Coordinates of C-alpha atoms in Angstrom, one line a residue:
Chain A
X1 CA 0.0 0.0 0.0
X2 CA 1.4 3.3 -0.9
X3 CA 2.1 5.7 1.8
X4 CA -0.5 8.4 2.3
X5 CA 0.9 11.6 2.1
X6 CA 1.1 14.1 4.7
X7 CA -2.1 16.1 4.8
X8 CA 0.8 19.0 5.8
X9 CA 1.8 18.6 2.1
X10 CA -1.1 19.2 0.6
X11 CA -2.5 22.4 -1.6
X12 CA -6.0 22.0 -1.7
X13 CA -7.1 24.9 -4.3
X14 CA -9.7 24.0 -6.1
X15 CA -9.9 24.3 -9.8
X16 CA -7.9 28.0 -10.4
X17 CA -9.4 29.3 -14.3
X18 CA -7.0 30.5 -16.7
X19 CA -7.6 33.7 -18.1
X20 CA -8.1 32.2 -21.0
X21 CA -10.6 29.8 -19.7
X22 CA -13.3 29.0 -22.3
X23 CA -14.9 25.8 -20.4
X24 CA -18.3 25.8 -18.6
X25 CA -18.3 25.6 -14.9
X26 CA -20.7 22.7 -15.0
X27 CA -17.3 20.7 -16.0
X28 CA -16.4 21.1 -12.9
X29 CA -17.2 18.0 -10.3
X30 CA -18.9 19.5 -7.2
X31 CA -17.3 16.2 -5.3
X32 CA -13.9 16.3 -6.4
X33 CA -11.3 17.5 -3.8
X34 CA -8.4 18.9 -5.9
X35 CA -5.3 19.0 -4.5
X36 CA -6.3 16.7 -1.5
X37 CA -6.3 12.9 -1.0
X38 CA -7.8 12.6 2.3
X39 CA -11.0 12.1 3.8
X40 CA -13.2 14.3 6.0
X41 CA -12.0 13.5 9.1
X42 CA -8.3 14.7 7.8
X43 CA -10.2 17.9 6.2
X44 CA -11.5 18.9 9.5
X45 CA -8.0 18.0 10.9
X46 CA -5.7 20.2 8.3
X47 CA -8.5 23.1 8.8
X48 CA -7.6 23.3 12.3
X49 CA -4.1 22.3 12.4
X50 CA -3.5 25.6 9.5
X51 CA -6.0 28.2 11.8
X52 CA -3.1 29.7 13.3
X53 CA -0.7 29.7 10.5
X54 CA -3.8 31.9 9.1
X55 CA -3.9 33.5 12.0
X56 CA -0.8 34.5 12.6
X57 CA -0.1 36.3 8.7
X58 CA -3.4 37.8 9.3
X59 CA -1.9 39.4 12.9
X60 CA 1.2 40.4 10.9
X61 CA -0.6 41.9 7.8
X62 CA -2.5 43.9 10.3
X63 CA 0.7 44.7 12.2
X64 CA 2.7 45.9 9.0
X65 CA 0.1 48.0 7.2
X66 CA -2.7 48.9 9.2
X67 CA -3.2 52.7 9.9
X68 CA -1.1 53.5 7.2
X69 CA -2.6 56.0 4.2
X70 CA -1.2 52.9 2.2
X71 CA -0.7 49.5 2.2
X72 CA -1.6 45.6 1.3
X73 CA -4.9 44.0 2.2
X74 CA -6.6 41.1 1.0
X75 CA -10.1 40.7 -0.2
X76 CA -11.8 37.5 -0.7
X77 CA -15.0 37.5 -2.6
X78 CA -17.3 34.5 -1.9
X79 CA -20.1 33.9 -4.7
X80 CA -22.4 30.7 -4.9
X81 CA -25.8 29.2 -5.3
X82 CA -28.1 29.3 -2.0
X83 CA -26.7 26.5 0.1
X84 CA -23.7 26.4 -0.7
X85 CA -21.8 27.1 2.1
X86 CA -21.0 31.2 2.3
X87 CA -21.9 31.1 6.0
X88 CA -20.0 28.0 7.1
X89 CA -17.0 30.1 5.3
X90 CA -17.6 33.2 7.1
X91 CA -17.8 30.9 10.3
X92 CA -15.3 28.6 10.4
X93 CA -12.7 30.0 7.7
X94 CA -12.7 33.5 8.8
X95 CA -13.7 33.2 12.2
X96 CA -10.7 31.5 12.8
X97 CA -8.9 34.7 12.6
X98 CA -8.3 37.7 14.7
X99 CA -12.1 39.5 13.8
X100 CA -10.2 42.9 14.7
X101 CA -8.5 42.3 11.2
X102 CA -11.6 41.3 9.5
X103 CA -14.1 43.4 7.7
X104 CA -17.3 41.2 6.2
X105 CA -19.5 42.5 3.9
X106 CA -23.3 40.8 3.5
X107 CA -24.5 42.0 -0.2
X108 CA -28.1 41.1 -0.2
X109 CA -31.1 42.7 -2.8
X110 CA -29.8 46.6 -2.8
X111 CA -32.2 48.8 -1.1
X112 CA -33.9 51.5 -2.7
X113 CA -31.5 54.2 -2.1
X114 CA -28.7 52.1 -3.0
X115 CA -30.4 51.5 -6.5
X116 CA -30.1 55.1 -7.0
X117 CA -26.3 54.6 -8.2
X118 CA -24.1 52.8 -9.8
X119 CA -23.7 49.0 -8.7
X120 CA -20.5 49.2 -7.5
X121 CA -21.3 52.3 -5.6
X122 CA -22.6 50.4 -2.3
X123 CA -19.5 47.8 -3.0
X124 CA -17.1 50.5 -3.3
X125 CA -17.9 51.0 0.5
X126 CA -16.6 47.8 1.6
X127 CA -13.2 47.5 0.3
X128 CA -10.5 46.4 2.4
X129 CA -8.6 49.5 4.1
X130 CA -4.6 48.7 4.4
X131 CA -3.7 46.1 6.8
X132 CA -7.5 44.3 6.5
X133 CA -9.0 41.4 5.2
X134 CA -12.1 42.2 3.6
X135 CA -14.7 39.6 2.9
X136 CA -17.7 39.6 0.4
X137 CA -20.6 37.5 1.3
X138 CA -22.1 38.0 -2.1
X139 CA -20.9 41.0 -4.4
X140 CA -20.9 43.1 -7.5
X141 CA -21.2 39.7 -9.6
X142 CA -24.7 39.5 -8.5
X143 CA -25.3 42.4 -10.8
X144 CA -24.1 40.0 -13.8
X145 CA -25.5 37.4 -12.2
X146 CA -29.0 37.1 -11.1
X147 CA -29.8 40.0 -13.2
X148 CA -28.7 38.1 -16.4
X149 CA -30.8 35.5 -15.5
X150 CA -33.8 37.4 -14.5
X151 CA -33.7 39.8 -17.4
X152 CA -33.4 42.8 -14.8
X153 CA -30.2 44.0 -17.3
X154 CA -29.9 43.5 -20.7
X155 CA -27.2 41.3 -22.7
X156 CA -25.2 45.0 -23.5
X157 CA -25.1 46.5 -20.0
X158 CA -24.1 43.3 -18.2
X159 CA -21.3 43.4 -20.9
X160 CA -20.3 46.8 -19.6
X161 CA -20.4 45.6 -16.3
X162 CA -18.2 42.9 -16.9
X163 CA -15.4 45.7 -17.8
X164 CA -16.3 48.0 -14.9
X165 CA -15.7 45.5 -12.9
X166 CA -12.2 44.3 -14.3
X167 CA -11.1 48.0 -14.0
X168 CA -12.8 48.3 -10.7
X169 CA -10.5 45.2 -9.6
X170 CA -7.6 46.6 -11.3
X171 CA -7.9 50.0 -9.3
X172 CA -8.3 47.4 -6.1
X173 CA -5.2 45.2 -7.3
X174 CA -3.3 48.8 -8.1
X175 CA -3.8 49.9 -5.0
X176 CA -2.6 47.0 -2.9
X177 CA -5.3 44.8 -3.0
X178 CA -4.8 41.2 -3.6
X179 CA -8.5 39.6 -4.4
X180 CA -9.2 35.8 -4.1
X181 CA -12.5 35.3 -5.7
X182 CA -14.0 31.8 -4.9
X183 CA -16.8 29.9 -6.9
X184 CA -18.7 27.4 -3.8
X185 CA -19.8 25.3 -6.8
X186 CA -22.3 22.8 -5.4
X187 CA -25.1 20.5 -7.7
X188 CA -28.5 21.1 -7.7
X189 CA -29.1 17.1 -6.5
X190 CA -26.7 18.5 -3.3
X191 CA -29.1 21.5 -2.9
X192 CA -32.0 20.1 -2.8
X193 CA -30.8 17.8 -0.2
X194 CA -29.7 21.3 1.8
X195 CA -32.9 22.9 2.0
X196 CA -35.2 19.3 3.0
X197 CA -32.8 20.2 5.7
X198 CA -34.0 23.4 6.5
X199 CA -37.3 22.3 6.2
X200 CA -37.4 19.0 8.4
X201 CA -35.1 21.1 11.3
X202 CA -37.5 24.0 13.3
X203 CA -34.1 25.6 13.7
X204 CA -33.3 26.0 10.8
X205 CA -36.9 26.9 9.2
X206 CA -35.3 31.1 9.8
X207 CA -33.0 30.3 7.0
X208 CA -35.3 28.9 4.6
X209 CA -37.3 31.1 2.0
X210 CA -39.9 29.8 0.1
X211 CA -38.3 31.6 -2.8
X212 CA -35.6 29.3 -2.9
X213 CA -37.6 26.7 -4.0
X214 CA -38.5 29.0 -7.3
X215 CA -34.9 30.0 -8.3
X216 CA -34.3 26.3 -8.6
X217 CA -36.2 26.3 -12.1
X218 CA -33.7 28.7 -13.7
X219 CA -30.3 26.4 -12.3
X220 CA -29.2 25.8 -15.8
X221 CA -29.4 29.4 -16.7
X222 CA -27.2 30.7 -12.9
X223 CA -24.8 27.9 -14.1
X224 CA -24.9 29.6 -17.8
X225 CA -24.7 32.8 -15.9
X226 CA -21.9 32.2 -13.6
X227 CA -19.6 30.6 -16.8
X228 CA -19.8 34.1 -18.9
X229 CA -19.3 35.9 -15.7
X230 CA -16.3 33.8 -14.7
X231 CA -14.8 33.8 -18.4
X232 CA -15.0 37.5 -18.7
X233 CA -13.7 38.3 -15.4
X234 CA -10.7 36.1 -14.7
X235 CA -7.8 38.1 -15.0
X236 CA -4.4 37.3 -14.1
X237 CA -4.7 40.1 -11.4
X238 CA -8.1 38.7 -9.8
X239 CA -8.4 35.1 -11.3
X240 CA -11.7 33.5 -10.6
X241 CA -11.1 30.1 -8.3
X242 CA -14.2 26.9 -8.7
X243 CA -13.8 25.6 -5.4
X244 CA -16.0 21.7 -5.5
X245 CA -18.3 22.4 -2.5
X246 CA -20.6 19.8 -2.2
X247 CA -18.2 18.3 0.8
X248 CA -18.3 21.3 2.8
X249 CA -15.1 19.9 4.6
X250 CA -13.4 20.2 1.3
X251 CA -14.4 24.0 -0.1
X252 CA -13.4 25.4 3.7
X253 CA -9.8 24.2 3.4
X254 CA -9.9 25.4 0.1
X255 CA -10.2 28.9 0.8
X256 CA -8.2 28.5 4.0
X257 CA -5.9 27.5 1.6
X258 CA -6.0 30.1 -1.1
X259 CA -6.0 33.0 1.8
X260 CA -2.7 31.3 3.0
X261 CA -1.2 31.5 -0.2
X262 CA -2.6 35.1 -0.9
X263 CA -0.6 36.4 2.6
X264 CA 2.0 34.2 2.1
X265 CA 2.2 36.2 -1.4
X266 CA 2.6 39.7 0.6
X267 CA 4.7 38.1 2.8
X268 CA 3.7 40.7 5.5
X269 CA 6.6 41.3 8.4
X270 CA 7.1 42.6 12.0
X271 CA 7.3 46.0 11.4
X272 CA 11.0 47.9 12.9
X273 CA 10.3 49.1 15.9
X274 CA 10.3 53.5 15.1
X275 CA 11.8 54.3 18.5
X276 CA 15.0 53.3 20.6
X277 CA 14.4 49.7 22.5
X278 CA 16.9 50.4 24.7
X279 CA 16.1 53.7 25.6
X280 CA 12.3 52.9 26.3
X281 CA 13.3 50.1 28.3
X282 CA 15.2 52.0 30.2
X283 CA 12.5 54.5 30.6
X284 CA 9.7 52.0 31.4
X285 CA 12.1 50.5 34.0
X286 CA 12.0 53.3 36.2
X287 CA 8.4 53.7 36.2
X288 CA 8.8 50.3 38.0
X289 CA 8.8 49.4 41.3
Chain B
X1 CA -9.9 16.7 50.8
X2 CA -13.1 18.8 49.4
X3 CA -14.2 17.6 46.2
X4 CA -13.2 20.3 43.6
X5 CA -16.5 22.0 42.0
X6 CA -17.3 21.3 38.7
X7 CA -16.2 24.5 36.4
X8 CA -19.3 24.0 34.7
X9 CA -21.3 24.9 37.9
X10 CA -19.2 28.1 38.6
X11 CA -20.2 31.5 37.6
X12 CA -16.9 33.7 36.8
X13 CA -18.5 37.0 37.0
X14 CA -16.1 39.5 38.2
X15 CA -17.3 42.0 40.5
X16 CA -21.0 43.6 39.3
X17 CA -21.3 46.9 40.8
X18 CA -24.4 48.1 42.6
X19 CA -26.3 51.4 41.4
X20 CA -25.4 53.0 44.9
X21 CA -21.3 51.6 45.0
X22 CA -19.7 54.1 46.4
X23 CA -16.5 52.5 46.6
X24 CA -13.1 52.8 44.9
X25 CA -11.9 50.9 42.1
X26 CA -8.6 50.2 43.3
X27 CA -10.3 48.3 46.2
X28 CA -10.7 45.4 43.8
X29 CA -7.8 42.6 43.6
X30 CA -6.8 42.7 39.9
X31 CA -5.4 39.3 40.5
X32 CA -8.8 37.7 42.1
X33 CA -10.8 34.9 40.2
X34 CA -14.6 36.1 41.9
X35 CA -16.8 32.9 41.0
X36 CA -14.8 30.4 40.3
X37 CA -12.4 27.8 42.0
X38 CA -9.8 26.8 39.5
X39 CA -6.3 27.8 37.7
X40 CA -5.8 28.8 34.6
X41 CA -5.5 25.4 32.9
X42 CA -9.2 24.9 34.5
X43 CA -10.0 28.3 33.2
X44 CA -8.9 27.3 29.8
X45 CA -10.9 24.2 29.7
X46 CA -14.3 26.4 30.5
X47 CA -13.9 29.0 28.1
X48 CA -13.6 26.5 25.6
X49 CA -16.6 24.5 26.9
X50 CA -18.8 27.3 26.6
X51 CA -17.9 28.3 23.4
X52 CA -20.4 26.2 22.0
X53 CA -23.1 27.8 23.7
X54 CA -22.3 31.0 23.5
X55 CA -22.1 30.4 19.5
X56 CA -25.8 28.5 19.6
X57 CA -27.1 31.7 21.8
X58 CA -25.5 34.2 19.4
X59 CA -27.5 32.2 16.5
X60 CA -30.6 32.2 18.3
X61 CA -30.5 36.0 19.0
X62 CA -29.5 36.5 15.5
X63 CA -32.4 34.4 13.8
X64 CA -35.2 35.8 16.1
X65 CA -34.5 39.3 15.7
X66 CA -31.7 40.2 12.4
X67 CA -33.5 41.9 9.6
X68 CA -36.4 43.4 11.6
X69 CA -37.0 47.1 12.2
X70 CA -37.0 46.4 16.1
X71 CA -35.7 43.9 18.8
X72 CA -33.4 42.9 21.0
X73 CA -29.2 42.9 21.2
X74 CA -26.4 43.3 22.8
X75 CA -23.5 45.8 23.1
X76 CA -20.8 44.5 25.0
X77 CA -18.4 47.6 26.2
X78 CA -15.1 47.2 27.2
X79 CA -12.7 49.8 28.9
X80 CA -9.3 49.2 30.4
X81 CA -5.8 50.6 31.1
X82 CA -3.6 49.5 27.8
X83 CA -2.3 46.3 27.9
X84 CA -5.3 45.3 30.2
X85 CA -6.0 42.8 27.6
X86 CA -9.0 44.4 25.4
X87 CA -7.5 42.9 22.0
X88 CA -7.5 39.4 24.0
X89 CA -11.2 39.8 24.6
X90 CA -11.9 40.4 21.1
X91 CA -10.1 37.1 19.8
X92 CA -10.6 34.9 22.1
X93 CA -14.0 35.9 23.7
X94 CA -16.1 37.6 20.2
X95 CA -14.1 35.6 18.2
X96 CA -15.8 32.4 19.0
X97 CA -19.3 33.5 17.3
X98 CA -19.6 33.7 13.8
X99 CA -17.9 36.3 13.0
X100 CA -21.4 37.9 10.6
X101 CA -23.6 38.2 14.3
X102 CA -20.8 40.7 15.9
X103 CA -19.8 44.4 14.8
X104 CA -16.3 45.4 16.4
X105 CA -16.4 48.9 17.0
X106 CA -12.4 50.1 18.0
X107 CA -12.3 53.7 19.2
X108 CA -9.1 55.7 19.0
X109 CA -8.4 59.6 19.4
X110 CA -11.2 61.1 17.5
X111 CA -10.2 62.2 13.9
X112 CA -10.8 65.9 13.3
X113 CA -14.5 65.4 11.8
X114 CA -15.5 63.6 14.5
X115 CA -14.3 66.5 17.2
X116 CA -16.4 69.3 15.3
X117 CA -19.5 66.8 16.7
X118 CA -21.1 66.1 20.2
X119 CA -19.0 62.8 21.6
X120 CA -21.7 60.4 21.3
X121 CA -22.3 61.4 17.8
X122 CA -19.5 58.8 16.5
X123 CA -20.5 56.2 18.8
X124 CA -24.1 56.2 17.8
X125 CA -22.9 55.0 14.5
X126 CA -21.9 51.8 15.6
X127 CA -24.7 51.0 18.2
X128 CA -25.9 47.2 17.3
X129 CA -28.8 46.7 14.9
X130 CA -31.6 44.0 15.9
X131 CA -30.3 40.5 16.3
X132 CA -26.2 41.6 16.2
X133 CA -23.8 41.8 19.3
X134 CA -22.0 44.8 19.2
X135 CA -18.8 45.7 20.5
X136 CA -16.9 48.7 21.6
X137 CA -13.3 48.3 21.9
X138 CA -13.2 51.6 24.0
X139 CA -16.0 53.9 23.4
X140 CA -17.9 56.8 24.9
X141 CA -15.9 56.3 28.5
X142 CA -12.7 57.7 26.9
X143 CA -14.5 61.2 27.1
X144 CA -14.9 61.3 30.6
X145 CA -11.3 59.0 31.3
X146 CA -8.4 60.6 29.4
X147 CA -10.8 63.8 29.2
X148 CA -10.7 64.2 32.9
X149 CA -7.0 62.7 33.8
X150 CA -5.6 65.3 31.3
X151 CA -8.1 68.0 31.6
X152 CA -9.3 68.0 28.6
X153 CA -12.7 68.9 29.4
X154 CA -13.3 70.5 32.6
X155 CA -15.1 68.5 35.5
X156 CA -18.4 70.6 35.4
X157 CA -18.7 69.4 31.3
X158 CA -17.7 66.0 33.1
X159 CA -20.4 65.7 35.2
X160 CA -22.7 66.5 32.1
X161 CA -21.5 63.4 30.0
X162 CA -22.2 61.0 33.0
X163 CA -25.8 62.4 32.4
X164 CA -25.4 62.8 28.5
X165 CA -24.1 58.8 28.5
X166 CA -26.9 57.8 31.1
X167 CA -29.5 59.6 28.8
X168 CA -28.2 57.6 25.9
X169 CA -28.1 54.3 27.3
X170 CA -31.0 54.1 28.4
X171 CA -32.3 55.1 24.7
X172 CA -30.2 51.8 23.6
X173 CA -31.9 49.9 26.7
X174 CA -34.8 51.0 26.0
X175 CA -35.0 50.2 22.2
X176 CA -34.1 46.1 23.2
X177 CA -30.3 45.9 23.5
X178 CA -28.3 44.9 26.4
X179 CA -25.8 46.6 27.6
X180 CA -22.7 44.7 29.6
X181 CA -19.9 47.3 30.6
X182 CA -16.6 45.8 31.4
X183 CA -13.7 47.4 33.2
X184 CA -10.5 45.2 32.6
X185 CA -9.0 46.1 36.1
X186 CA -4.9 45.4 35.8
X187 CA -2.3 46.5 38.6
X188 CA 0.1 48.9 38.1
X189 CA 2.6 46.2 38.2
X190 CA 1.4 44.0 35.7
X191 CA 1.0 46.9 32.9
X192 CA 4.5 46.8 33.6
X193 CA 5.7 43.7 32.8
X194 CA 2.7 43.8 29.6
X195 CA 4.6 46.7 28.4
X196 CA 8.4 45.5 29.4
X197 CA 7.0 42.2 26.9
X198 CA 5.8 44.1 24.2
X199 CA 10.0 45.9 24.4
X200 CA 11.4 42.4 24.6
X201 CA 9.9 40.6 21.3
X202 CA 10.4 41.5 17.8
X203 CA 6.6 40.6 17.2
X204 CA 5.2 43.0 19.9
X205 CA 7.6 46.0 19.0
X206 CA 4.1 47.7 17.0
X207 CA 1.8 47.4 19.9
X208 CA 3.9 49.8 21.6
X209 CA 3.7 53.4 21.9
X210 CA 6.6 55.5 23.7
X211 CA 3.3 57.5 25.2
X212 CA 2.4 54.7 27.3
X213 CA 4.8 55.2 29.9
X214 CA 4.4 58.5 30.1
X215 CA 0.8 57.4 30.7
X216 CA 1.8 55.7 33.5
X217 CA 2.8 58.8 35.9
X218 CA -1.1 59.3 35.6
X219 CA -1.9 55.9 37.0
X220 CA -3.5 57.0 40.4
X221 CA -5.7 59.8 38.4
X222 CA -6.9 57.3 35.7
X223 CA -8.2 54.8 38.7
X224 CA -9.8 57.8 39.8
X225 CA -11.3 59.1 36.8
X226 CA -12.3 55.3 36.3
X227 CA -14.0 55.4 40.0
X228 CA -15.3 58.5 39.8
X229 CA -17.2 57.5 36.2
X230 CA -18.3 53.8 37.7
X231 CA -20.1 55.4 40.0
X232 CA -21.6 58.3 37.7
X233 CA -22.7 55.4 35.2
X234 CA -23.7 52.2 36.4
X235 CA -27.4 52.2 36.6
X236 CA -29.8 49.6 36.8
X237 CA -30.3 48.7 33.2
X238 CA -26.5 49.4 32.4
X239 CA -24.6 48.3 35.2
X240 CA -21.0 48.0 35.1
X241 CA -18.8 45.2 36.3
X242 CA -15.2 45.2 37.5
X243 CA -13.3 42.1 35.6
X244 CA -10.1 41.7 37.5
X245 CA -7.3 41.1 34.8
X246 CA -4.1 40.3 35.6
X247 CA -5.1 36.7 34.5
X248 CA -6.1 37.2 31.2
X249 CA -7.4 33.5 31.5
X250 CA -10.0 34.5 34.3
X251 CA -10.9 38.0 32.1
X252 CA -11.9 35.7 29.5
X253 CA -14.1 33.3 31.4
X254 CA -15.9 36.3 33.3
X255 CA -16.7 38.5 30.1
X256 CA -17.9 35.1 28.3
X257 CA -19.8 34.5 31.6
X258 CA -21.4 38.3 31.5
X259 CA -22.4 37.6 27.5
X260 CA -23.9 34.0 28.5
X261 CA -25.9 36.2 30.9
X262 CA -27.0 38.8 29.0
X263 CA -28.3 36.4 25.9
X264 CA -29.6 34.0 28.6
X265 CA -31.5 36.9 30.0
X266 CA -33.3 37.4 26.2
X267 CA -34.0 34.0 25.9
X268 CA -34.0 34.3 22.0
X269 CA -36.0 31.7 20.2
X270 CA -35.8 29.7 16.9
X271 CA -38.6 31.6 14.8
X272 CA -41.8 30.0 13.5
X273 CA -42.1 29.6 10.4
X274 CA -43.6 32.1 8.4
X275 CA -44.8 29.3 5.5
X276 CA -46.2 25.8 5.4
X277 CA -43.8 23.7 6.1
X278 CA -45.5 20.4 4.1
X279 CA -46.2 22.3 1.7
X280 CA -42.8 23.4 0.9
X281 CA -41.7 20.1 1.6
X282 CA -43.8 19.1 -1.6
X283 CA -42.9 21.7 -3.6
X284 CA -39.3 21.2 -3.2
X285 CA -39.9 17.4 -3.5
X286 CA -41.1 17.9 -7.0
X287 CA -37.6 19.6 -8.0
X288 CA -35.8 16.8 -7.0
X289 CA -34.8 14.1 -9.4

């Protein structure tokens, strides 16, 4: 029997697009683990055994570039179906870190007054300031998204919107930004099976709207949807990730993993201390007793 | 021998101050453990235990009451010297819900725009929404703290915040949220050694700030303004409770212990559904393959 190999080892990334992608993200299997060869047992284990090398770039990101006028951040954008898994994310990849170093940003329907501008006006609110992480619980792609499938914006506009997005990104990446954007790609079969859930559990009956049940009937066309969005708007500065998610095990070490590798990218470090150790030792000494 | 209590039974809850203390803070032993029989490794154990429920109660509160226009919350302040371990609250103690119930308001030295307003102005901003805990990382104390140690406001304009900060809570108490006010209580000593730390490692060299030793010739005036503010401020519905914190173990236990408390004392419940709950059974039934 061959040796298993050290869940340590591992890269579990998900399936990264090219930019010059051209598949369909219904190619993608939403039970395949990429990068992994382990079980859900050794999932759970490699989240938890990584939380504080996460926790610890996040601490010095914060430490080297918060409060400055400029500086690096992350921002992770999470997009998927209902069900599939934005919330366990937020809780158990994110929560894992410092949330003093955390900003997350819920997009749901835009209110009235935030209708009144332009769609990235409300997102524009949210991005990462230097030192943060900023996370997207929904986002801007919703405006290519369920409003191509709905008809709310025609074929022309969401076009525009594709390229007001990948200069919107650019400004973001310009500035210091790096953006992860994540795919939770689940099946409709694995759906389904997550909102009997909510049904047949009373506490779990607050997350469930009836509407969800409707939005199933236009799956093919989110999944048609989701492949223009993705081809048009994975650039080499914000590439798009499909991260499987119908083993929620597996898509929550997958963007644990690809936040690692986005800090490990900045390679954030201790900032120099701007005044004389010795001195201020010296000084706090005497105010000793 | 007496058989050890269970840690489960005990109630780590610092010293609560009554409406009419007239007392002085410094009459509290920052290295006392009120409420519970244990050392740290015991302490450890119990904040880890109730974890779990804190996170169920945090749920609950959210799924009764987010989204509506009124209902309950809670806003968790906490005050202390620096290095009293604040930032230890937030990561160890907030951190343990999901991260999308909590808003972390930190507080620093007002910016210019925020001077030109009235003191609460800023801190109204952040107040929690239904179904959120919120929490102040410093707050509306500062102005009547560093304000009176350093006279920046005179203690006539002091006296008029205690009443300004009574009127307002009582708004917040009034409107459904919670209020638990937490003074980190450290010795003199232990800042100290916190600071002397934060000199010896590389990785602590940005927490510090030359300014806090000068701070600490104005130790015996800040436990003052702190007494002097206690006593101004804890009311009924906003009472305030001294956390001794020179064990940063037993700080954590008692603040998770005052949050338990205050999400006990709503008692928020699953919602009943607001659809038929067979019926969307069948209809999701019939989307299924």
């Amino acid at each position: 029997m061959a040796k298993k190999r050290d869940p340590a080892d591992q890269k579990p990334v998900g399936f990264p697009l090219a930019t010059d992608w051209r598949g369909k993200v219904t190619e993608f299997d939403p039970r395949a683990t990429p990068g992994f060869e382990g079980k859900k047992a050794d999932g759970k284990k490699l989240l938890a055994a990584r939380d504080s090398a996460l926790d610890e770039l996040q601490e010095r990101l914060y430490a080297a570039h918060h409060g400055h006028q400029e500086g690096r951040s992350v921002l992770l954008i999470v997009q998927g179906m209902d069900t599939s898994g934005k919330g366990g994310i937020m809780r158990h990849v994110v929560g894992g870190v410092d949330p003093q170093g955390v900003d997350i940003a819920a997009f749901k329907a835009p209110t009235p007054a935030e209708k009144r501008h332009d769609f990235l006006w409300r997102i524009r609110k949210h991005t990462p300031g230097p030192g943060m992480i900023g996370v997207f619980d929904r986002s801007h792609y919703e405006d290519v998204l369920i409003h191509r499938v709905h008809g709310m914006t025609d074929a022309k506009e969401i076009r525009s919107r594709y390229a007001a997005i990948n200069a919107f990104e650019r400004e973001l990446t310009d500035a210091g930004t790096v953006i992860v954007k994540v795919m939770l790609h689940i099946s409709r079969q694995e759906q389904g099976e997550r909102l009997m859930e909510r049904l047949e559990r009373p506490d779990k009956h607050w997350k469930f709207d009836p509407g969800d049940v409707d939005e199933r009937a236009y799956w093919d066309d989110y999944m048609d949807a989701y492949t223009r969005a993705l081809r048009a708007t994975s650039t080499a500065r914000a590439p798009w990730t499909v991260v499987p998610a119908d083993r929620k095990w597996y898509a929550r070490i997958a963007v644990q993993q690809l936040l690692l590798n986005a800090l490990t990218g900045i390679d954030p470090q201790w900032p120099e201390a701007d005044f004389d150790v010795e001195e201020q030792i010296g000084r706090l000494r005497a105010t000793m007793d």
